[in-house]
XYZ file of N, CA and C in Angstrom:
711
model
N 45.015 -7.213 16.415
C 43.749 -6.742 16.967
C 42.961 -5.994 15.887
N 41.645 -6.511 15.607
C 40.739 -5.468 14.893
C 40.125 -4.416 15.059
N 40.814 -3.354 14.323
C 40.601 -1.631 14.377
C 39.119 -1.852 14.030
N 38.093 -0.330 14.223
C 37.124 0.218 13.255
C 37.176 -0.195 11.856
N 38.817 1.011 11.538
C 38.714 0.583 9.872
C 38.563 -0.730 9.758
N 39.404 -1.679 10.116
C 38.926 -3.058 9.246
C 37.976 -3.965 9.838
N 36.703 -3.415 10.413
C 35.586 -3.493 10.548
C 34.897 -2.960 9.361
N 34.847 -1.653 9.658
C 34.133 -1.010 8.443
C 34.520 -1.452 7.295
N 35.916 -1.617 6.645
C 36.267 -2.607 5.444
C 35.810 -3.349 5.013
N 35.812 -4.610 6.185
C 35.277 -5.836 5.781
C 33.647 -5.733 5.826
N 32.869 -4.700 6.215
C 31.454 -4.435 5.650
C 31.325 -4.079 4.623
N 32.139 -2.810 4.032
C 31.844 -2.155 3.026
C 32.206 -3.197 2.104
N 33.185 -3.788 1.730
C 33.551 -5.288 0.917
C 32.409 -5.966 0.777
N 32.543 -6.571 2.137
C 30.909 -7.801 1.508
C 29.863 -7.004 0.929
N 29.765 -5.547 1.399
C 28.285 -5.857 0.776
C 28.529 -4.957 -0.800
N 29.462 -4.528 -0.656
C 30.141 -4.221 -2.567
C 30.135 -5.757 -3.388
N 30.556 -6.363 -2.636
C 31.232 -7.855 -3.773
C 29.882 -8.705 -3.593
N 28.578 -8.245 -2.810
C 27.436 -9.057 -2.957
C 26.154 -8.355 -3.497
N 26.586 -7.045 -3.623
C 26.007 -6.628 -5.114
C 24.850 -5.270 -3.839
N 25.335 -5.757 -2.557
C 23.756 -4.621 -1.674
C 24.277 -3.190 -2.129
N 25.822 -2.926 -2.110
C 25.716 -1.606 -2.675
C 26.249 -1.717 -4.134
N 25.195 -1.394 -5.241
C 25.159 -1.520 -6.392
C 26.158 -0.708 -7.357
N 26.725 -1.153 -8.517
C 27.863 -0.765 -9.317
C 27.468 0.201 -9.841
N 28.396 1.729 -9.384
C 28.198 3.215 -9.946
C 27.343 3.943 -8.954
N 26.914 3.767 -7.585
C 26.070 4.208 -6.763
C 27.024 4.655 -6.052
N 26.994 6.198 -5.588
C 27.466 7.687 -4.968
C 27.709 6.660 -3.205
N 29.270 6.680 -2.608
C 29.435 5.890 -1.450
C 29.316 7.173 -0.778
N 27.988 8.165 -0.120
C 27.961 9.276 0.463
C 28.679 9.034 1.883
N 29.191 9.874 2.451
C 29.701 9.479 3.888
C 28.777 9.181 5.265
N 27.963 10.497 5.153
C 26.754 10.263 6.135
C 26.141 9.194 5.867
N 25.551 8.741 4.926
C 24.743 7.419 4.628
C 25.639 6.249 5.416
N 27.303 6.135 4.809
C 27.823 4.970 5.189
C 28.202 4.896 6.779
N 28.433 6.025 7.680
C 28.725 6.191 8.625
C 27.419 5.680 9.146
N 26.106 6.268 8.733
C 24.908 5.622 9.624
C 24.482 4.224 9.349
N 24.867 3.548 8.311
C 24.737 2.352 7.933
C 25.636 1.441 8.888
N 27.025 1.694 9.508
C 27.461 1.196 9.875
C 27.813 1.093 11.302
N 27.679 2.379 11.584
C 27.394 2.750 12.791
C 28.788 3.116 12.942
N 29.427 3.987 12.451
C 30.816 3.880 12.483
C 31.149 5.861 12.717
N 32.217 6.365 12.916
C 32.768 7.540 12.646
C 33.274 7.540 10.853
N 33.690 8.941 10.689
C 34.351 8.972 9.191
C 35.331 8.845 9.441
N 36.469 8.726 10.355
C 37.630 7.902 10.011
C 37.735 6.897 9.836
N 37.306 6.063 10.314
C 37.351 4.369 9.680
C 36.506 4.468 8.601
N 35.665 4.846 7.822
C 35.315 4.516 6.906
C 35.460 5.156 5.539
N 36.353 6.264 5.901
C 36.945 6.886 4.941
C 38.575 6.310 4.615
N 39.026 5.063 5.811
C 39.979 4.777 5.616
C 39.791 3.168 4.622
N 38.504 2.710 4.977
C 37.918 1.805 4.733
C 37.904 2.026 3.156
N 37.717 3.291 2.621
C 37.268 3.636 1.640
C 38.593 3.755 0.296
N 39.243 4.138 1.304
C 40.717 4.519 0.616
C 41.054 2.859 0.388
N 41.303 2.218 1.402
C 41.477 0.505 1.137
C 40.919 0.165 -0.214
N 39.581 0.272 -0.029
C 39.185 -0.296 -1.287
C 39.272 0.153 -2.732
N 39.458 1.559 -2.434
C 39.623 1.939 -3.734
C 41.282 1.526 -4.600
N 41.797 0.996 -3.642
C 43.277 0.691 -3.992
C 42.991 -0.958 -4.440
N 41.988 -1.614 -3.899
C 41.091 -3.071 -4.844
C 40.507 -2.724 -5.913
N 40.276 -1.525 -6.740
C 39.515 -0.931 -7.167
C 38.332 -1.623 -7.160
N 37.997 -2.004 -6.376
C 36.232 -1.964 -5.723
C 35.387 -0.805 -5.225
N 35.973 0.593 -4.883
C 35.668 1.692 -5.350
C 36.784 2.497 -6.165
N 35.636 3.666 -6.831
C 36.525 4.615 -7.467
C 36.629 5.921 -6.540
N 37.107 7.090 -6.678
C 37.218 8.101 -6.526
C 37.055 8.593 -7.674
N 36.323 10.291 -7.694
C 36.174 11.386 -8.557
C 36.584 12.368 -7.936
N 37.082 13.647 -8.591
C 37.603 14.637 -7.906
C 36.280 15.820 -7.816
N 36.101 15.961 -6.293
C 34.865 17.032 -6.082
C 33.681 16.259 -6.206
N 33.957 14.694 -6.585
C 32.651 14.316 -6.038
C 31.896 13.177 -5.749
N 33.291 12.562 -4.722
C 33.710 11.509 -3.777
C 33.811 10.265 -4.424
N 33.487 9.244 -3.329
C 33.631 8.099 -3.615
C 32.018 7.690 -4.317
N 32.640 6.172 -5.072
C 31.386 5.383 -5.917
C 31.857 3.730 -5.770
N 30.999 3.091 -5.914
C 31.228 1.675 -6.280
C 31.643 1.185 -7.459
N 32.605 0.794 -7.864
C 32.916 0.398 -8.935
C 32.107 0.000 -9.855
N 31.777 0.492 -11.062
C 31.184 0.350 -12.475
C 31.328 -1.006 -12.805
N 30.529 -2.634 -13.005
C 30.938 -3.494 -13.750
C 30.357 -3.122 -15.344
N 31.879 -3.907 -16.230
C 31.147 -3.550 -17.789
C 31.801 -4.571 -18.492
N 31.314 -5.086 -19.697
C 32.061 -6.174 -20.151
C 33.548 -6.121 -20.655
N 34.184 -4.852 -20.411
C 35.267 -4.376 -20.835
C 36.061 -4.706 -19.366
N 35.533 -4.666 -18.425
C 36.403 -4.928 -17.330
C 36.272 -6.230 -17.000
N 35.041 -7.292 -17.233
C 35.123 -8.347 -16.855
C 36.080 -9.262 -17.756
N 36.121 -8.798 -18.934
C 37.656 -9.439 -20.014
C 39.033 -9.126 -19.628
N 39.189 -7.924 -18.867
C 40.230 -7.776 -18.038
C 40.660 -8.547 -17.312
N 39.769 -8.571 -16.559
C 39.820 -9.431 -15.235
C 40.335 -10.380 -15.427
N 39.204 -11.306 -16.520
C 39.594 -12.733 -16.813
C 40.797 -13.273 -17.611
N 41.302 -12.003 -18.086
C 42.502 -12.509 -18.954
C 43.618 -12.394 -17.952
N 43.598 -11.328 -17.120
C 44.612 -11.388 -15.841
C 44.729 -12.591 -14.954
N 43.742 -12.398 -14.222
C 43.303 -14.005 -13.698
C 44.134 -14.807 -15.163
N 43.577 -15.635 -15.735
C 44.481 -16.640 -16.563
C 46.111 -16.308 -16.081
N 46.390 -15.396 -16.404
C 47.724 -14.819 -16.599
C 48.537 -15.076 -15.312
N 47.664 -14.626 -14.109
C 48.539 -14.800 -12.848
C 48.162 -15.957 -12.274
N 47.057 -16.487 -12.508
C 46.916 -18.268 -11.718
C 47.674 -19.280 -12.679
N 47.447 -19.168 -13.599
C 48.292 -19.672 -14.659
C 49.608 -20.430 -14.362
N 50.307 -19.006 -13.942
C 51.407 -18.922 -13.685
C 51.909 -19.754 -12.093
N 50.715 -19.320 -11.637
C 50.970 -19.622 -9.987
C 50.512 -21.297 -10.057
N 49.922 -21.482 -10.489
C 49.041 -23.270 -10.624
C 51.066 -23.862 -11.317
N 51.089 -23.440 -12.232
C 52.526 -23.930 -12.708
C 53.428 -24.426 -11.676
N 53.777 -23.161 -10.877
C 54.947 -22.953 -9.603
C 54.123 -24.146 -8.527
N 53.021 -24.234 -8.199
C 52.489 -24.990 -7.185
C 52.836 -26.500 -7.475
N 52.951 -26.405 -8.871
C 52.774 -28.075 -9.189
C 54.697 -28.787 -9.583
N 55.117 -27.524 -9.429
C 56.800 -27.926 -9.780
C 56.654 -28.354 -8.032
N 56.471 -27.002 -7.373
C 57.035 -26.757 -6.408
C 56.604 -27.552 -5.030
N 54.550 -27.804 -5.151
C 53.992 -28.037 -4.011
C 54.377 -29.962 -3.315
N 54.421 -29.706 -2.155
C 54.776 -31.215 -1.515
C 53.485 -32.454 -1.403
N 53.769 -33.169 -0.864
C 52.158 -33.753 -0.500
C 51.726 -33.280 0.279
N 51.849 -32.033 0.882
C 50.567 -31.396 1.410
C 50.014 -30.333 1.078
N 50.653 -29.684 -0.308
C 49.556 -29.033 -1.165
C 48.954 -30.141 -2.048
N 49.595 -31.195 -1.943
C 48.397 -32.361 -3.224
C 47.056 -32.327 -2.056
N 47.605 -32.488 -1.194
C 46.228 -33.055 0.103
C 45.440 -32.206 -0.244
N 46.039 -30.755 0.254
C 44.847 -29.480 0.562
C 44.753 -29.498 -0.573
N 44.869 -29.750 -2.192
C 43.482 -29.646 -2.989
C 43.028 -30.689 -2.684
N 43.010 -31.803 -2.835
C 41.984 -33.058 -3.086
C 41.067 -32.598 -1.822
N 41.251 -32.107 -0.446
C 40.511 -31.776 0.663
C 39.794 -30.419 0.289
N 40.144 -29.924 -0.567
C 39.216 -28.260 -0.893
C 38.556 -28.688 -1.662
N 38.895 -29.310 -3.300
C 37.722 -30.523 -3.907
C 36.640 -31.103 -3.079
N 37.396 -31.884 -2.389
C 36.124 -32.586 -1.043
C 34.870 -31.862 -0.783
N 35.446 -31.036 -0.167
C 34.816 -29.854 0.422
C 33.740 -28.938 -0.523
N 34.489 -29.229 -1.619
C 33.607 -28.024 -2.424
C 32.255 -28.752 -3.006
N 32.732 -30.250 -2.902
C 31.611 -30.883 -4.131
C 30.589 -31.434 -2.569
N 30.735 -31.269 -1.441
C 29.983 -31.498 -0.821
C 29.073 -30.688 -0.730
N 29.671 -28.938 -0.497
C 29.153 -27.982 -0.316
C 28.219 -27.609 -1.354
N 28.356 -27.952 -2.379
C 27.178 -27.911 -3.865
C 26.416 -28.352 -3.547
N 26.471 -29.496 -2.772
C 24.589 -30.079 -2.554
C 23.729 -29.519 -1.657
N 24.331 -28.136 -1.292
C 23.645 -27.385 -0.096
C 23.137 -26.384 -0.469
N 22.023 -26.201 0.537
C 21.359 -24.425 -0.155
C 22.525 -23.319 0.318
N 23.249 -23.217 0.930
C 23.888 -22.004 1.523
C 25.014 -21.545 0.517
N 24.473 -20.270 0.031
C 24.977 -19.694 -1.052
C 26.767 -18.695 -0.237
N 26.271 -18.501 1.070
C 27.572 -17.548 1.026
C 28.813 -18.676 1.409
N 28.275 -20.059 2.248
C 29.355 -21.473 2.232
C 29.832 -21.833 0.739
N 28.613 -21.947 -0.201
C 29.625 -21.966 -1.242
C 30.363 -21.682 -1.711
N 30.171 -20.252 -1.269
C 31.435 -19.351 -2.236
C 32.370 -19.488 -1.274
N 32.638 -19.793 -0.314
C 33.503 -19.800 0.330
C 34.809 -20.840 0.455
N 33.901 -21.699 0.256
C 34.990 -23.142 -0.642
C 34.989 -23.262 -2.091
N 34.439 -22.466 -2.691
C 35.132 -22.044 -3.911
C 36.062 -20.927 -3.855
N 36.642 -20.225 -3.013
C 37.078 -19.929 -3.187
C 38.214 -20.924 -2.344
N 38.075 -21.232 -1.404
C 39.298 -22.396 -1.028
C 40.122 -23.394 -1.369
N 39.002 -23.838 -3.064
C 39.475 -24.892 -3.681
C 40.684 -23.646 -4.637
N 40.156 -23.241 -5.451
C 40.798 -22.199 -5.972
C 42.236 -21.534 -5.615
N 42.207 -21.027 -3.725
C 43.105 -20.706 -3.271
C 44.360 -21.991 -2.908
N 43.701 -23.088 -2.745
C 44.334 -24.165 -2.605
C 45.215 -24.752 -4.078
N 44.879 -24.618 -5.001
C 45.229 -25.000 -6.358
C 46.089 -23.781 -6.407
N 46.497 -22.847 -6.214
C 47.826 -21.599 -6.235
C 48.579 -21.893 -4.800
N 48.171 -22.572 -3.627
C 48.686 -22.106 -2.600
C 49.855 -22.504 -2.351
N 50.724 -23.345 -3.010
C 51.775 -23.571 -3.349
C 52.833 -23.521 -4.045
N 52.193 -21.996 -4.487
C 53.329 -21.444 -5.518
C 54.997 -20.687 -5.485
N 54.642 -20.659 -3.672
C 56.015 -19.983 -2.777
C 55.889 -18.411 -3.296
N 55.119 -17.627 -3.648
C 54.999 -15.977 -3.933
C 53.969 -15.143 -3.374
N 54.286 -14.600 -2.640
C 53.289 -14.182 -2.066
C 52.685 -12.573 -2.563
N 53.207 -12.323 -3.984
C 53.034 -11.341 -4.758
C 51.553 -12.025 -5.095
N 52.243 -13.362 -5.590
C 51.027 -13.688 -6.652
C 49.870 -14.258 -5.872
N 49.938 -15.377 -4.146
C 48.657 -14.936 -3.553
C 48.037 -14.228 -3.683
N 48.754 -12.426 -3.260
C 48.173 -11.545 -2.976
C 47.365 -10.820 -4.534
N 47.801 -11.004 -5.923
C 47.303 -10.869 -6.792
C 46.154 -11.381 -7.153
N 46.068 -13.143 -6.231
C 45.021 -14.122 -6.457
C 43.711 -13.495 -5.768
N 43.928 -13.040 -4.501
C 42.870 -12.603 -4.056
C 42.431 -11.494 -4.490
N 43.016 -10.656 -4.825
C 42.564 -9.034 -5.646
C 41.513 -9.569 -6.683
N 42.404 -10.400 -7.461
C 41.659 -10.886 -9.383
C 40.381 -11.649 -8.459
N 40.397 -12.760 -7.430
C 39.180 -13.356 -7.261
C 38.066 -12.320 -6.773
N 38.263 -11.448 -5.958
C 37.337 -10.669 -5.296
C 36.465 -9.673 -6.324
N 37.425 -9.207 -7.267
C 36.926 -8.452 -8.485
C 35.531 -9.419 -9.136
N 36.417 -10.816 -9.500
C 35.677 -11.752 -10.485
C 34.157 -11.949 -9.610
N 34.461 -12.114 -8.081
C 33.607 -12.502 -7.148
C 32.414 -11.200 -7.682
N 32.407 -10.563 -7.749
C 31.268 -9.211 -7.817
C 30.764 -9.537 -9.225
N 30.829 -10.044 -10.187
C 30.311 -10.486 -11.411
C 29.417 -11.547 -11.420
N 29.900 -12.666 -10.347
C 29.127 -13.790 -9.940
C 27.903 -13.229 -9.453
N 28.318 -12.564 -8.012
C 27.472 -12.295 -7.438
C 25.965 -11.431 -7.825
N 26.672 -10.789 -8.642
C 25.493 -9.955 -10.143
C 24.808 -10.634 -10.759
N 25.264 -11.590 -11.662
C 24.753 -12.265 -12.274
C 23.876 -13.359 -11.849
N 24.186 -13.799 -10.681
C 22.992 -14.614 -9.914
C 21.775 -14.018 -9.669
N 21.878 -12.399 -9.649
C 21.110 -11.831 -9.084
C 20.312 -11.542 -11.083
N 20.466 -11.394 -11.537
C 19.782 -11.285 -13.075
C 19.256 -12.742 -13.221
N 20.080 -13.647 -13.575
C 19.512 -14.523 -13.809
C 19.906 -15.934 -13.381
N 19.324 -17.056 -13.123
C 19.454 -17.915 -12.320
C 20.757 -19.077 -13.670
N 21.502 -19.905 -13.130
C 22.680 -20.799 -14.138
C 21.661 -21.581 -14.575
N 22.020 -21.668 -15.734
C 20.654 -22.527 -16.676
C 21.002 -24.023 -16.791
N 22.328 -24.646 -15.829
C 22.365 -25.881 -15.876
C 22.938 -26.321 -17.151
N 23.338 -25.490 -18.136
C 24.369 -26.282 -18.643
C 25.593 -26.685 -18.616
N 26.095 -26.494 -17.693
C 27.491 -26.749 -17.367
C 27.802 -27.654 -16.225
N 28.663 -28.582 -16.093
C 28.737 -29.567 -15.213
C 29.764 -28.841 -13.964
N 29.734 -28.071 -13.213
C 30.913 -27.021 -12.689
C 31.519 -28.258 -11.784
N 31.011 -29.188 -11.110
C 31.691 -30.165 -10.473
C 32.743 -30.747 -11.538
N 32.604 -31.433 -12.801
C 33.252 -32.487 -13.186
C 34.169 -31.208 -13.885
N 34.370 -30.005 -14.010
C 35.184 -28.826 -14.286
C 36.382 -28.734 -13.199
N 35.986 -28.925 -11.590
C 36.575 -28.406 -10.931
C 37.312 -29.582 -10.690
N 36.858 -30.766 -11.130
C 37.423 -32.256 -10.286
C 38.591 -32.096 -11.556
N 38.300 -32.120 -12.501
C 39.247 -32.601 -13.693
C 40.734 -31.404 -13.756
N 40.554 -30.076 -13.188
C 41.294 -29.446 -12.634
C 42.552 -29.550 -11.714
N 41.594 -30.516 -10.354
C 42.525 -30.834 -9.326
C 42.689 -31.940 -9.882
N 42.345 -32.760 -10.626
C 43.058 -34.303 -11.010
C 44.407 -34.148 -11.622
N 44.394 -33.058 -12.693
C 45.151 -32.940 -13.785
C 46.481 -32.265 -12.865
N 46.183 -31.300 -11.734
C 46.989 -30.645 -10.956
C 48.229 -31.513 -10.182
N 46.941 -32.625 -9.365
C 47.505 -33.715 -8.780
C 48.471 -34.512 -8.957
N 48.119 -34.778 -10.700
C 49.005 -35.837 -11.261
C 50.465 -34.846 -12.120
N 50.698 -33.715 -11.405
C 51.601 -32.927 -11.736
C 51.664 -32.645 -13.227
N 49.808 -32.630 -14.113
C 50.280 -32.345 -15.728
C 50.134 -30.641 -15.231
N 50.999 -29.859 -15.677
C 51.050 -28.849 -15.456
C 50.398 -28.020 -16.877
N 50.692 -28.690 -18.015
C 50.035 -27.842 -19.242
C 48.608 -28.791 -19.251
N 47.997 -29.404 -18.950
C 46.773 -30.152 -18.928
C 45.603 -29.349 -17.943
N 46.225 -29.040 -16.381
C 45.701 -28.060 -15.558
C 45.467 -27.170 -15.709
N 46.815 -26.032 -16.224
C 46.656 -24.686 -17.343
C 45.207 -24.445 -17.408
N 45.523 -25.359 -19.266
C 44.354 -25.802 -20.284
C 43.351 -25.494 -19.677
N 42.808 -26.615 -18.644
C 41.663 -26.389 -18.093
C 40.967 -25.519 -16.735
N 41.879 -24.975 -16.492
C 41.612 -23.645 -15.340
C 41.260 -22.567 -16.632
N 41.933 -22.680 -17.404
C 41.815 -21.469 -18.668
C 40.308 -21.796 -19.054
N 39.651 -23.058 -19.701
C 39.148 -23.272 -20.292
C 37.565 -22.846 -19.174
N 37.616 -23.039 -18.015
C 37.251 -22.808 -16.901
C 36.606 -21.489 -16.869
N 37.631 -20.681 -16.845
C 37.241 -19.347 -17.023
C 36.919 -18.517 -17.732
N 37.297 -19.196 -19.305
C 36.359 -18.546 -20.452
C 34.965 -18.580 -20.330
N 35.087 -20.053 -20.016
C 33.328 -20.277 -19.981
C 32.673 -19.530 -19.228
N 33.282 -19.158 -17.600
C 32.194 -18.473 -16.693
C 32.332 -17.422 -17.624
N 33.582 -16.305 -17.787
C 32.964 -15.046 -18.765
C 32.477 -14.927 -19.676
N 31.859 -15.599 -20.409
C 31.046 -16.060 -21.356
C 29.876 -15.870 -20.610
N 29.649 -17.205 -19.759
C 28.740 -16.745 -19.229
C 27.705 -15.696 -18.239
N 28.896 -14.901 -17.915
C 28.836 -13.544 -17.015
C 28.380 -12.229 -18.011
N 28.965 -12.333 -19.323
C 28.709 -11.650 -20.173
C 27.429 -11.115 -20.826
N 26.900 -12.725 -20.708
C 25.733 -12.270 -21.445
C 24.813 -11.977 -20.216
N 25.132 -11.490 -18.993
C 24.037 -11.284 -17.999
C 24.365 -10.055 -17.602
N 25.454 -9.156 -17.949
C 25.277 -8.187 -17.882
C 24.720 -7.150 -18.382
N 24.041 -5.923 -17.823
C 23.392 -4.719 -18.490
C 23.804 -4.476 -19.547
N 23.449 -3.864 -21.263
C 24.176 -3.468 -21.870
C 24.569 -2.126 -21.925
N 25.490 -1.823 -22.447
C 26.011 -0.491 -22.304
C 24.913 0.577 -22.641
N 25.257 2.062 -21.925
C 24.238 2.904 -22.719
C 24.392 3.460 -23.699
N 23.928 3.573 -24.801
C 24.417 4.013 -25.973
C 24.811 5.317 -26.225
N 25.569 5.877 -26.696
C 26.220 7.310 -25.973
C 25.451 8.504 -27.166
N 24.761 9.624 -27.163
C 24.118 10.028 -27.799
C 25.470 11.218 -28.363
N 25.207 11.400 -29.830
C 26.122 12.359 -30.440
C 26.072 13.608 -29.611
N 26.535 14.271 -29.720
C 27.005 15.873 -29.252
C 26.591 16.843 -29.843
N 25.730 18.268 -29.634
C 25.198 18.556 -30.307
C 25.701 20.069 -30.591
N 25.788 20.309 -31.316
C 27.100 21.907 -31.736
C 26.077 22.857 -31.363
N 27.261 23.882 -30.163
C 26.060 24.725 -30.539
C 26.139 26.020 -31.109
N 25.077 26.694 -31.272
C 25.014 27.723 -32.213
C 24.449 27.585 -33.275
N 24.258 27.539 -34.638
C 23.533 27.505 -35.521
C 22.969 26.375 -35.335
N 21.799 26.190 -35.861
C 20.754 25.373 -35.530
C 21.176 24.337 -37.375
N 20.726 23.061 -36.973
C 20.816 22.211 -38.345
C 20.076 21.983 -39.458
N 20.786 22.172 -40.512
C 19.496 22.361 -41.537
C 18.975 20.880 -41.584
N 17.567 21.053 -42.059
C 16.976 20.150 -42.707
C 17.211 20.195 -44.461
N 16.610 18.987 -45.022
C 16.521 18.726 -46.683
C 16.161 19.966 -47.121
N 14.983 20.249 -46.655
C 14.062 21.364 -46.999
C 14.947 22.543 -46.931
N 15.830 22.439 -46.417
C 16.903 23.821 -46.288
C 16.263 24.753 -44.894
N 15.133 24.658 -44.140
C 15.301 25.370 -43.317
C 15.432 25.161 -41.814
N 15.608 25.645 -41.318
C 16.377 25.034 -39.807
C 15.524 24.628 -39.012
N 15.922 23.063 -38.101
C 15.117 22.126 -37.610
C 14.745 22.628 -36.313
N 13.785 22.884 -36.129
C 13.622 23.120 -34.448
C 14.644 22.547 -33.326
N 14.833 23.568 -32.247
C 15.993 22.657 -31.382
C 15.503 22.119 -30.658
């Protein structure tokens, strides 16, 4: 049965991982309680949830925030991701029967249909199915549960970056995702790898260059004596 909290959860989620509450913005309580229409126990429990996705942070004395994206975390991400689908795409393809071959070639299906449609939140939704389908046969349910953490993270980068700037069409993401489940299918297990890897360089590549750049951090300024100038006498502060 669905509590408050995972009501309020699954709000505060979507609209973190779709960018409405923006990366580094103060999660005040009154605001989110009236936004949601909720009490502060569910959404302080809501809150605690997520911060354990680290999709929020905590500060001490001065609450919760939305997680910061920076290109230092999106290389994280993506090298983890490699690391644990990697691994899990491997186990699926020793391990999966013909009916994890089905459910990809049917999440493929699905996905390359769903591209020819305007509906942006269906897409992501069988992208993420094709995706979940290509691990879902790995027999670990560590590493499911790792799959969805790393996708939901990665998911908030997408979702950013659509919002900066529109995919400039160089990339064929269909004949990416087909050659994936082909290679999966036909049980090449270092061929699939390869190209799930190769997959995901490219989006962070391309996620990269659409993010904000950092702010440049200004020196520190001593205090007490004031700094000389050439001239030898001291520079206004």
């Amino acid at each position: 049965m669905k509590t408050l909290a995972d009501s309020a959860y699954a709000a505060l989620r979507r609209d973190i991982i779709s960018g409405a509450l923006v990366p580094g913005m103060p999660l005040r309580m009154a605001f989110l309680c009236n936004r949601y229409g909720m009490g502060m126990s569910p959404v302080r429990e809501a809150l605690n949830r997520l911060q354990a996705e680290r999709l929020v942070t905590a500060i001490s004395l001065r609450g919760f925030f939305v997680a910061p994206l920076s290109a230092e975390e999106l290389s994280d991400t993506t090298d983890t991701r490699i690391l644990i689908e990697g691994q899990a795409l491997e186990r699926s393809i020793a391990r999966g029967g013909p009916d994890w071959a089905d459910g990809v070639r049917d999440a493929l299906a699905a996905l390359l249909e769903g591209a020819a449609q305007p509906d942006a939140d269906r897409l992501e939704q069988l992208h993420h199915a094709f995706h979940r389908a290509l691990v879902a046969g790995c027999g670990s349910r560590w590493l499911l549960d790792l799959f969805e953490k790393l996708y939901s993270e990665s998911e908030r980068f997408r979702f950013h970056a659509l919002t900066v700037e529109a995919r400039d069409g160089t990339r064929d993401l269909a004949a990416e995702h087909r050659a994936i489940a082909d290679a999966a299918v036909a049980r090449d297990a270092g061929r699939a790898v390869d190209l799930l890897t190769a997959h995901y360089r490219r989006t962070e590549t391309e996620l990269a260059a659409r993010l904000p750049a950092a702010p440049e951090s200004k020196p520190a300024r001593r205090r007490g004596r004031a700094p000389v100038t050439a001239a030898g006498s001291a520079a206004p502060a």
